[in-house]
Coordinates of C-alpha atoms and ligand atoms in Angstrom, one line a residue:
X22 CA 181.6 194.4 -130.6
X23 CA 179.8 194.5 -134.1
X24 CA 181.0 198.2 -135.3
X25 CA 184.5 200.0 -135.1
X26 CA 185.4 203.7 -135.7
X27 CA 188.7 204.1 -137.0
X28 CA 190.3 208.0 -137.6
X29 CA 192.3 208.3 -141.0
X30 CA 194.7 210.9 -141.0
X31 CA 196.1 212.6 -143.6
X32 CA 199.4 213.3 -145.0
X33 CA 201.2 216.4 -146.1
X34 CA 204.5 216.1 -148.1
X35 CA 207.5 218.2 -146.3
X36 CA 209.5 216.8 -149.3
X37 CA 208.5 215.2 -152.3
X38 CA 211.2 214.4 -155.0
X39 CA 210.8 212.3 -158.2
X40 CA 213.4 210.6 -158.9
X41 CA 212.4 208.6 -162.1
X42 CA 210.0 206.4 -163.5
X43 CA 210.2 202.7 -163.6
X44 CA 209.1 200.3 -166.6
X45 CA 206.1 199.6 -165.4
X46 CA 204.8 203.1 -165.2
X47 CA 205.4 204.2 -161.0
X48 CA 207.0 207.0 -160.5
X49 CA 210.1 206.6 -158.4
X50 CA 210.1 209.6 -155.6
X51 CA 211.9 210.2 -152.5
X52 CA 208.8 211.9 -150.2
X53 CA 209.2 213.0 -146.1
X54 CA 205.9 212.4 -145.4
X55 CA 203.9 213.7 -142.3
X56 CA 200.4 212.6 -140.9
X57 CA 198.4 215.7 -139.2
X58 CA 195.5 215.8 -137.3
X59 CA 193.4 216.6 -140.0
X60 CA 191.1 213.4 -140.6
X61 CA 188.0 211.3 -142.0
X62 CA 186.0 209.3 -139.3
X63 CA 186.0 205.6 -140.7
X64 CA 183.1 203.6 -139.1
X65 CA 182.5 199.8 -140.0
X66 CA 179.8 197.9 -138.6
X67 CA 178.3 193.8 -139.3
X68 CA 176.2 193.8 -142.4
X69 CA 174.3 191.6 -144.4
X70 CA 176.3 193.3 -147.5
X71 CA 179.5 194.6 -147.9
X72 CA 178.4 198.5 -148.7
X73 CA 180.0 202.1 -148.2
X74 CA 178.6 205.3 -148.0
X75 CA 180.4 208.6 -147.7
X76 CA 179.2 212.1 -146.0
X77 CA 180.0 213.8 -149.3
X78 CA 179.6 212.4 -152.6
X79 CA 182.9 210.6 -154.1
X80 CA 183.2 209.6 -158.0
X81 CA 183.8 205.7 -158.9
X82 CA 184.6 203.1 -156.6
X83 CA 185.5 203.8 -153.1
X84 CA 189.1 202.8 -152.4
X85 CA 187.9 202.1 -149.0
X86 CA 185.2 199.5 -149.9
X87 CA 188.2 198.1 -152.6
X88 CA 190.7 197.5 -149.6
X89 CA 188.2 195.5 -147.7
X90 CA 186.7 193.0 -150.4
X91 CA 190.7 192.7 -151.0
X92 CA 191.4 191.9 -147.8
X93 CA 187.9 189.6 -147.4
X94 CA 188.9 187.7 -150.7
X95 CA 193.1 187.2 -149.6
X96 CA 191.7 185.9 -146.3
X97 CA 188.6 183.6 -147.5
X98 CA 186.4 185.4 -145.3
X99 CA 182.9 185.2 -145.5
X100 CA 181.6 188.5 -143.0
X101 CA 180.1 191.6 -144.6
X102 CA 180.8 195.1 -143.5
X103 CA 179.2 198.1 -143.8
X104 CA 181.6 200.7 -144.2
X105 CA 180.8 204.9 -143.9
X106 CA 183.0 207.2 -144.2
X107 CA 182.7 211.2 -142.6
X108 CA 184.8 213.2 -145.1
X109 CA 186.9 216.0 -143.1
X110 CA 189.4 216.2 -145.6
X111 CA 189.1 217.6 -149.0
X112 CA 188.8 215.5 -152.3
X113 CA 191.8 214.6 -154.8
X114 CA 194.1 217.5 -153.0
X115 CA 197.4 215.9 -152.6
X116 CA 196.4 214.7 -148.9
X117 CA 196.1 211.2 -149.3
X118 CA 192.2 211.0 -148.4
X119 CA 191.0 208.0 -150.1
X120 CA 194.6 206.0 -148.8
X121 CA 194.3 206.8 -145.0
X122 CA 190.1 206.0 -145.8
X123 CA 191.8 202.5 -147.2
X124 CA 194.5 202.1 -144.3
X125 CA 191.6 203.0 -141.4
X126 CA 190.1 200.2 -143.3
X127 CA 192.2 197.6 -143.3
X128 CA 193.2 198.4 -139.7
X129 CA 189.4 198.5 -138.2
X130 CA 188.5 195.5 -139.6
X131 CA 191.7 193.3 -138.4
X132 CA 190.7 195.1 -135.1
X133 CA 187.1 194.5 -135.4
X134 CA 187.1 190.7 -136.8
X135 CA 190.6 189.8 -135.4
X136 CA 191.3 188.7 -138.3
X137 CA 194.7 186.9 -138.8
X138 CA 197.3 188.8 -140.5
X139 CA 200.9 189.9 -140.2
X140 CA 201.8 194.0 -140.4
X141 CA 204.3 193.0 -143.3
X142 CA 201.0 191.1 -145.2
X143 CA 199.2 194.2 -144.6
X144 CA 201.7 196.1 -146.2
X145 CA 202.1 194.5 -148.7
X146 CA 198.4 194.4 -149.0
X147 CA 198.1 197.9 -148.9
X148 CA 200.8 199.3 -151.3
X149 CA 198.7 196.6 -154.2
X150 CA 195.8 199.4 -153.7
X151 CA 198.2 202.3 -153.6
X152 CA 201.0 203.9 -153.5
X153 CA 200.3 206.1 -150.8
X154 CA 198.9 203.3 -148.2
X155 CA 201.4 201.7 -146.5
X156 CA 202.9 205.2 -145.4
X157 CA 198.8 205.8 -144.0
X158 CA 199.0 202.3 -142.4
X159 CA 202.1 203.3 -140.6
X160 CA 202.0 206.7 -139.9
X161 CA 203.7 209.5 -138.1
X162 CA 206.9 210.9 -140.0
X163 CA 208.7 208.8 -142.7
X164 CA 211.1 209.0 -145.2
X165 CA 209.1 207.3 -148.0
X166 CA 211.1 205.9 -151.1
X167 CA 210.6 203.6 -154.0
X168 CA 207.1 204.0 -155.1
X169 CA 206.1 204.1 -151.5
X170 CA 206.9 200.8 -149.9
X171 CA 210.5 201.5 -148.3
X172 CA 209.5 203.5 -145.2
X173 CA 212.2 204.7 -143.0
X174 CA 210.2 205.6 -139.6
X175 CA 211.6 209.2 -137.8
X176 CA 211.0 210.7 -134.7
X177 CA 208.2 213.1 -135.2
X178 CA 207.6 216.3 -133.7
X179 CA 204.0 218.2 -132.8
X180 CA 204.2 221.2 -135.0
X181 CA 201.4 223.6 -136.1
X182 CA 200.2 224.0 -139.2
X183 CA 197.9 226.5 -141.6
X184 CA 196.2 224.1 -144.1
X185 CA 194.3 225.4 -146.8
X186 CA 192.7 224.2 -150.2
X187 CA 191.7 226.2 -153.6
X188 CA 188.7 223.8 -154.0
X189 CA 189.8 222.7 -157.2
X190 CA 190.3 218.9 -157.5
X191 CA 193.7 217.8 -158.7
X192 CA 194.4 214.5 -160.7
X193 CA 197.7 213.0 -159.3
X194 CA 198.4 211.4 -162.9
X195 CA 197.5 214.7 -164.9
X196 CA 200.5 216.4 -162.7
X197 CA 202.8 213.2 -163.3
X198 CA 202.1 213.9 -166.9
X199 CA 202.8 217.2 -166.7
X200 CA 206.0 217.0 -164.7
X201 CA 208.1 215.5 -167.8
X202 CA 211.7 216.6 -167.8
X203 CA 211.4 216.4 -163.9
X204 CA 211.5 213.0 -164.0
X205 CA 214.5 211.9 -165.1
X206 CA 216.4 214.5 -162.1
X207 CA 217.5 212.4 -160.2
X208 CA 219.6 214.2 -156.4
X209 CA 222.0 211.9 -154.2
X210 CA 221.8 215.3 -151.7
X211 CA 218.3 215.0 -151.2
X212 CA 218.1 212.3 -149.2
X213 CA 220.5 214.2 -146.6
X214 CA 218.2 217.2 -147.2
X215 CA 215.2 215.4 -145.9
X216 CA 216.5 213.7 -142.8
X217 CA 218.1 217.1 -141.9
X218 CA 214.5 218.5 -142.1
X219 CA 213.1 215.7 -140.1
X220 CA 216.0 216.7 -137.6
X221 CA 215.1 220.4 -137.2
X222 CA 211.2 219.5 -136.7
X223 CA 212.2 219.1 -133.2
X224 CA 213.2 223.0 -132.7
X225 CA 213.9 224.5 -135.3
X226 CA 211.9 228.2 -136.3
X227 CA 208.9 227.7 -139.4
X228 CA 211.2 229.6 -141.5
X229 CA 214.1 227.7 -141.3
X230 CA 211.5 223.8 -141.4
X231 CA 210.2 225.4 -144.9
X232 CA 213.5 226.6 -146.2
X233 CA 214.9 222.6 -146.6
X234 CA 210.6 221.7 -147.9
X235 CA 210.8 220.9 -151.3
X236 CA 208.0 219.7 -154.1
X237 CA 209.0 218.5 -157.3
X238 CA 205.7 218.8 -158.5
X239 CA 204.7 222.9 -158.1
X240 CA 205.6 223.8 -161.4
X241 CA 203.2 221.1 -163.5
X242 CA 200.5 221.8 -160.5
X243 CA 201.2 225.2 -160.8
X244 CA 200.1 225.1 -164.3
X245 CA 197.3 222.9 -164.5
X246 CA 195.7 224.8 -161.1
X247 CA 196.7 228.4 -161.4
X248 CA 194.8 228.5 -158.3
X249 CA 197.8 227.5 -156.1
X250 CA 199.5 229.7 -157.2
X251 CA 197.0 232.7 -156.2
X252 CA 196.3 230.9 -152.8
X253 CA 200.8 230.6 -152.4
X254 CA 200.4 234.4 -152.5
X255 CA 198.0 234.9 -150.0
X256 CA 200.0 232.5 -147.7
X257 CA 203.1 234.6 -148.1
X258 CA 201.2 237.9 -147.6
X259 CA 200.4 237.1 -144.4
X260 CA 203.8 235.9 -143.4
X261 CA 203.9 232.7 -144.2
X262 CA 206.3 230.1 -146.0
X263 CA 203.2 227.9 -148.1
X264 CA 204.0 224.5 -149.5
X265 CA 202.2 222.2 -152.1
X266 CA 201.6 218.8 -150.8
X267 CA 201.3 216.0 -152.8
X268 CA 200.5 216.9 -156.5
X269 CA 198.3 219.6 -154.9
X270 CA 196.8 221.6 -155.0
X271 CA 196.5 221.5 -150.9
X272 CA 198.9 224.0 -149.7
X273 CA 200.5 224.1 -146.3
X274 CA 202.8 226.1 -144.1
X275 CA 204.5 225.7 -140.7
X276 CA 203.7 228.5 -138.1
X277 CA 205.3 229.2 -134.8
X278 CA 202.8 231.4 -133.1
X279 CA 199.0 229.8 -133.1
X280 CA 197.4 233.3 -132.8
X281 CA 199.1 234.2 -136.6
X282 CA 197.7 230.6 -137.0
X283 CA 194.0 231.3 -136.2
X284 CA 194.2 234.9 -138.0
X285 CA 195.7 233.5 -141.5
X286 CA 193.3 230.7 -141.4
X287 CA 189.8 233.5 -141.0
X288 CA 191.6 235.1 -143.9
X289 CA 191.6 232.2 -146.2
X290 CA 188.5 231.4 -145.3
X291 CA 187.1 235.1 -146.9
X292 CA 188.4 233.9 -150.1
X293 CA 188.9 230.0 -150.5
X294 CA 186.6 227.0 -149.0
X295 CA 189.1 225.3 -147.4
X296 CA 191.4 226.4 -144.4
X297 CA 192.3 224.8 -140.5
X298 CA 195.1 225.2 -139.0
X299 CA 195.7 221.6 -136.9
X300 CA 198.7 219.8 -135.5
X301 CA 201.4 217.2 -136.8
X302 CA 200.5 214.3 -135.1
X303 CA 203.6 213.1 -133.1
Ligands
ATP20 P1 197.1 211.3 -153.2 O1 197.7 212.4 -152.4 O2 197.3 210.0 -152.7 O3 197.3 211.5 -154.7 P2 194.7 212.8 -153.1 O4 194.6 213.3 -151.8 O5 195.2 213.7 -154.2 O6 195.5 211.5 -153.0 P3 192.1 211.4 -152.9 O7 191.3 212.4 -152.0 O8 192.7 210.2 -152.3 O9 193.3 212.3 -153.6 O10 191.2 211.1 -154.1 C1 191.6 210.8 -155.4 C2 190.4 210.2 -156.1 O11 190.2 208.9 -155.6 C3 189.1 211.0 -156.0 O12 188.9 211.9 -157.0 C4 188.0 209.9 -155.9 O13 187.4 209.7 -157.2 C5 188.8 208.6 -155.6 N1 188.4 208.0 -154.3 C6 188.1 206.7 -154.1 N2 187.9 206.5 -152.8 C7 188.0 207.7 -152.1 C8 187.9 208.1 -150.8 N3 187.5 207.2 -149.8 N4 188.1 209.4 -150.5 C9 188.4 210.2 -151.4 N5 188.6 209.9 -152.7 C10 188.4 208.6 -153.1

């Protein structure tokens, strides 16, 4: 075997508190965090260089090519890897795309080179890149708390989902800037709150799964993406309950019947350049 293709998910946030900010500069947050069906295609293959190419263009360095000369250097490895990544999932809008591009990463080439290395190494690993990456190494539905490395795994449920995106490109640290006062709320309740949502996944309506969502972030995306707001309007216009995930300015909502689903979703479509309605994967 000399190439691998690895699928990277990505996340939506039922939840996302903040629940402070340590000295260092990471946010503290409380997030129930969800991977869908939505994803990139990750391929890596033997090269004579380590190289990555993307289907669309992405700005800087590629978080995935980081993860692997990471990984490469902590294990004294000498192989080189051509990495290329099919973008599915849209850029810098709160989905996590360039941490499940690192996580497929990091898993494919373990898999590919066997490499030797524990999941707790990988972890820890991971969360040096990001914040978000030990969740996309994991998976499925977690409670995710400190700034991302205490993962409490749940029982996840297959639900459907309308996903759509504004096409504006949101910078996580502009909307932590933004979020100020928010910062320093921090809610003992909330970690009930968000185990009780993981809990009615299983059965409960879309209208009662989005009445316990929370995101402690809409107001500062709100305001530096008027966008989501416009596209949070259209959502509830045609019946459903829209969500920001992440620092946006992806919105989401739960739907119950997949016809509504498939309707909502050719409606977006007439006005943003981003809407599917896909799975949670369970
Ligand atoms: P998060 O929810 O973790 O904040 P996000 O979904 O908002 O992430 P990403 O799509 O991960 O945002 O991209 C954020 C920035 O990271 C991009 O603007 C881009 O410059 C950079 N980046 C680096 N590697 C990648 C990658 N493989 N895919 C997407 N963006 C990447």
């Amino acid at each position: 075997m000399n190439s691998i293709t690895v699928a990277a998910p990505a996340k939506i946030n039922w939840r996302l508190e903040i629940l402070g900010k340590r000295a260092d500069g990471y946010h503290i947050l409380r997030m129930l965090n969800q991977q869908v069906e939505l994803a990139d295609a990750v391929t890596l293959k033997l090269a004579d260089a380590d190289t990555c190419t993307a289907s669309v263009p992405i700005e800087g360095a590629n978080l995935a090519l980081k993860a692997w000369l990471k990984l490469k250097e902590q294990l004294g490895r000498t192989e080189c890897l051509h990495i290329h990544i099919e973008k599915n999932i849209p850029l810098a809008a709160g989905l996590a795309g360039g941490s499940a591009d690192a996580a497929a990463v990091l898993r494919g080439a373990v898999q590919l080179l066997q490499l030797p290395i524990s999941d707790a190494e990988l972890l820890a690993l991971g969360l040096s890149l990001g914040a978000d990456i030990p969740f996309c190494l994991t998976g499925g539905l977690m409670l995710v708390e400190g700034i991302g490395e205490e993962l409490t795994p749940l029982t996840p449920s297959r639900r459907l989902l309308v996903i759509a995106n504004p096409g504006c490109q949101q910078s996580t640290k502009a909307v932590f800037a933004a979020c100020g006062a928010a910062v320093a709320a921090a809610r003992d309740e909330g970690r009930g709150e968000a185990l009780a949502l993981a809990e009615s996944l299983g059965g409960a309506t879309a209208a009662a799964v989005a009445a316990l969502c929370r995101n402690d972030m809409l107001a500062a995306a709100e305001q530096l993406s008027p966008q989501i707001g416009e596209l949070m309007a259209d959502f509830a216009a045609l019946g459903l309950a829209p969500q920001l995930s992440g620092s946006g300015a992806t919105v989401f909502a739960p739907c119950d019947d997949p016809q509504l689903a498939e309707q909502a979703v050719a409606r977006l479509k007439e006005r943003w350049p981003f809407a599917v309605a896909c799975h949670t994967i369970a």
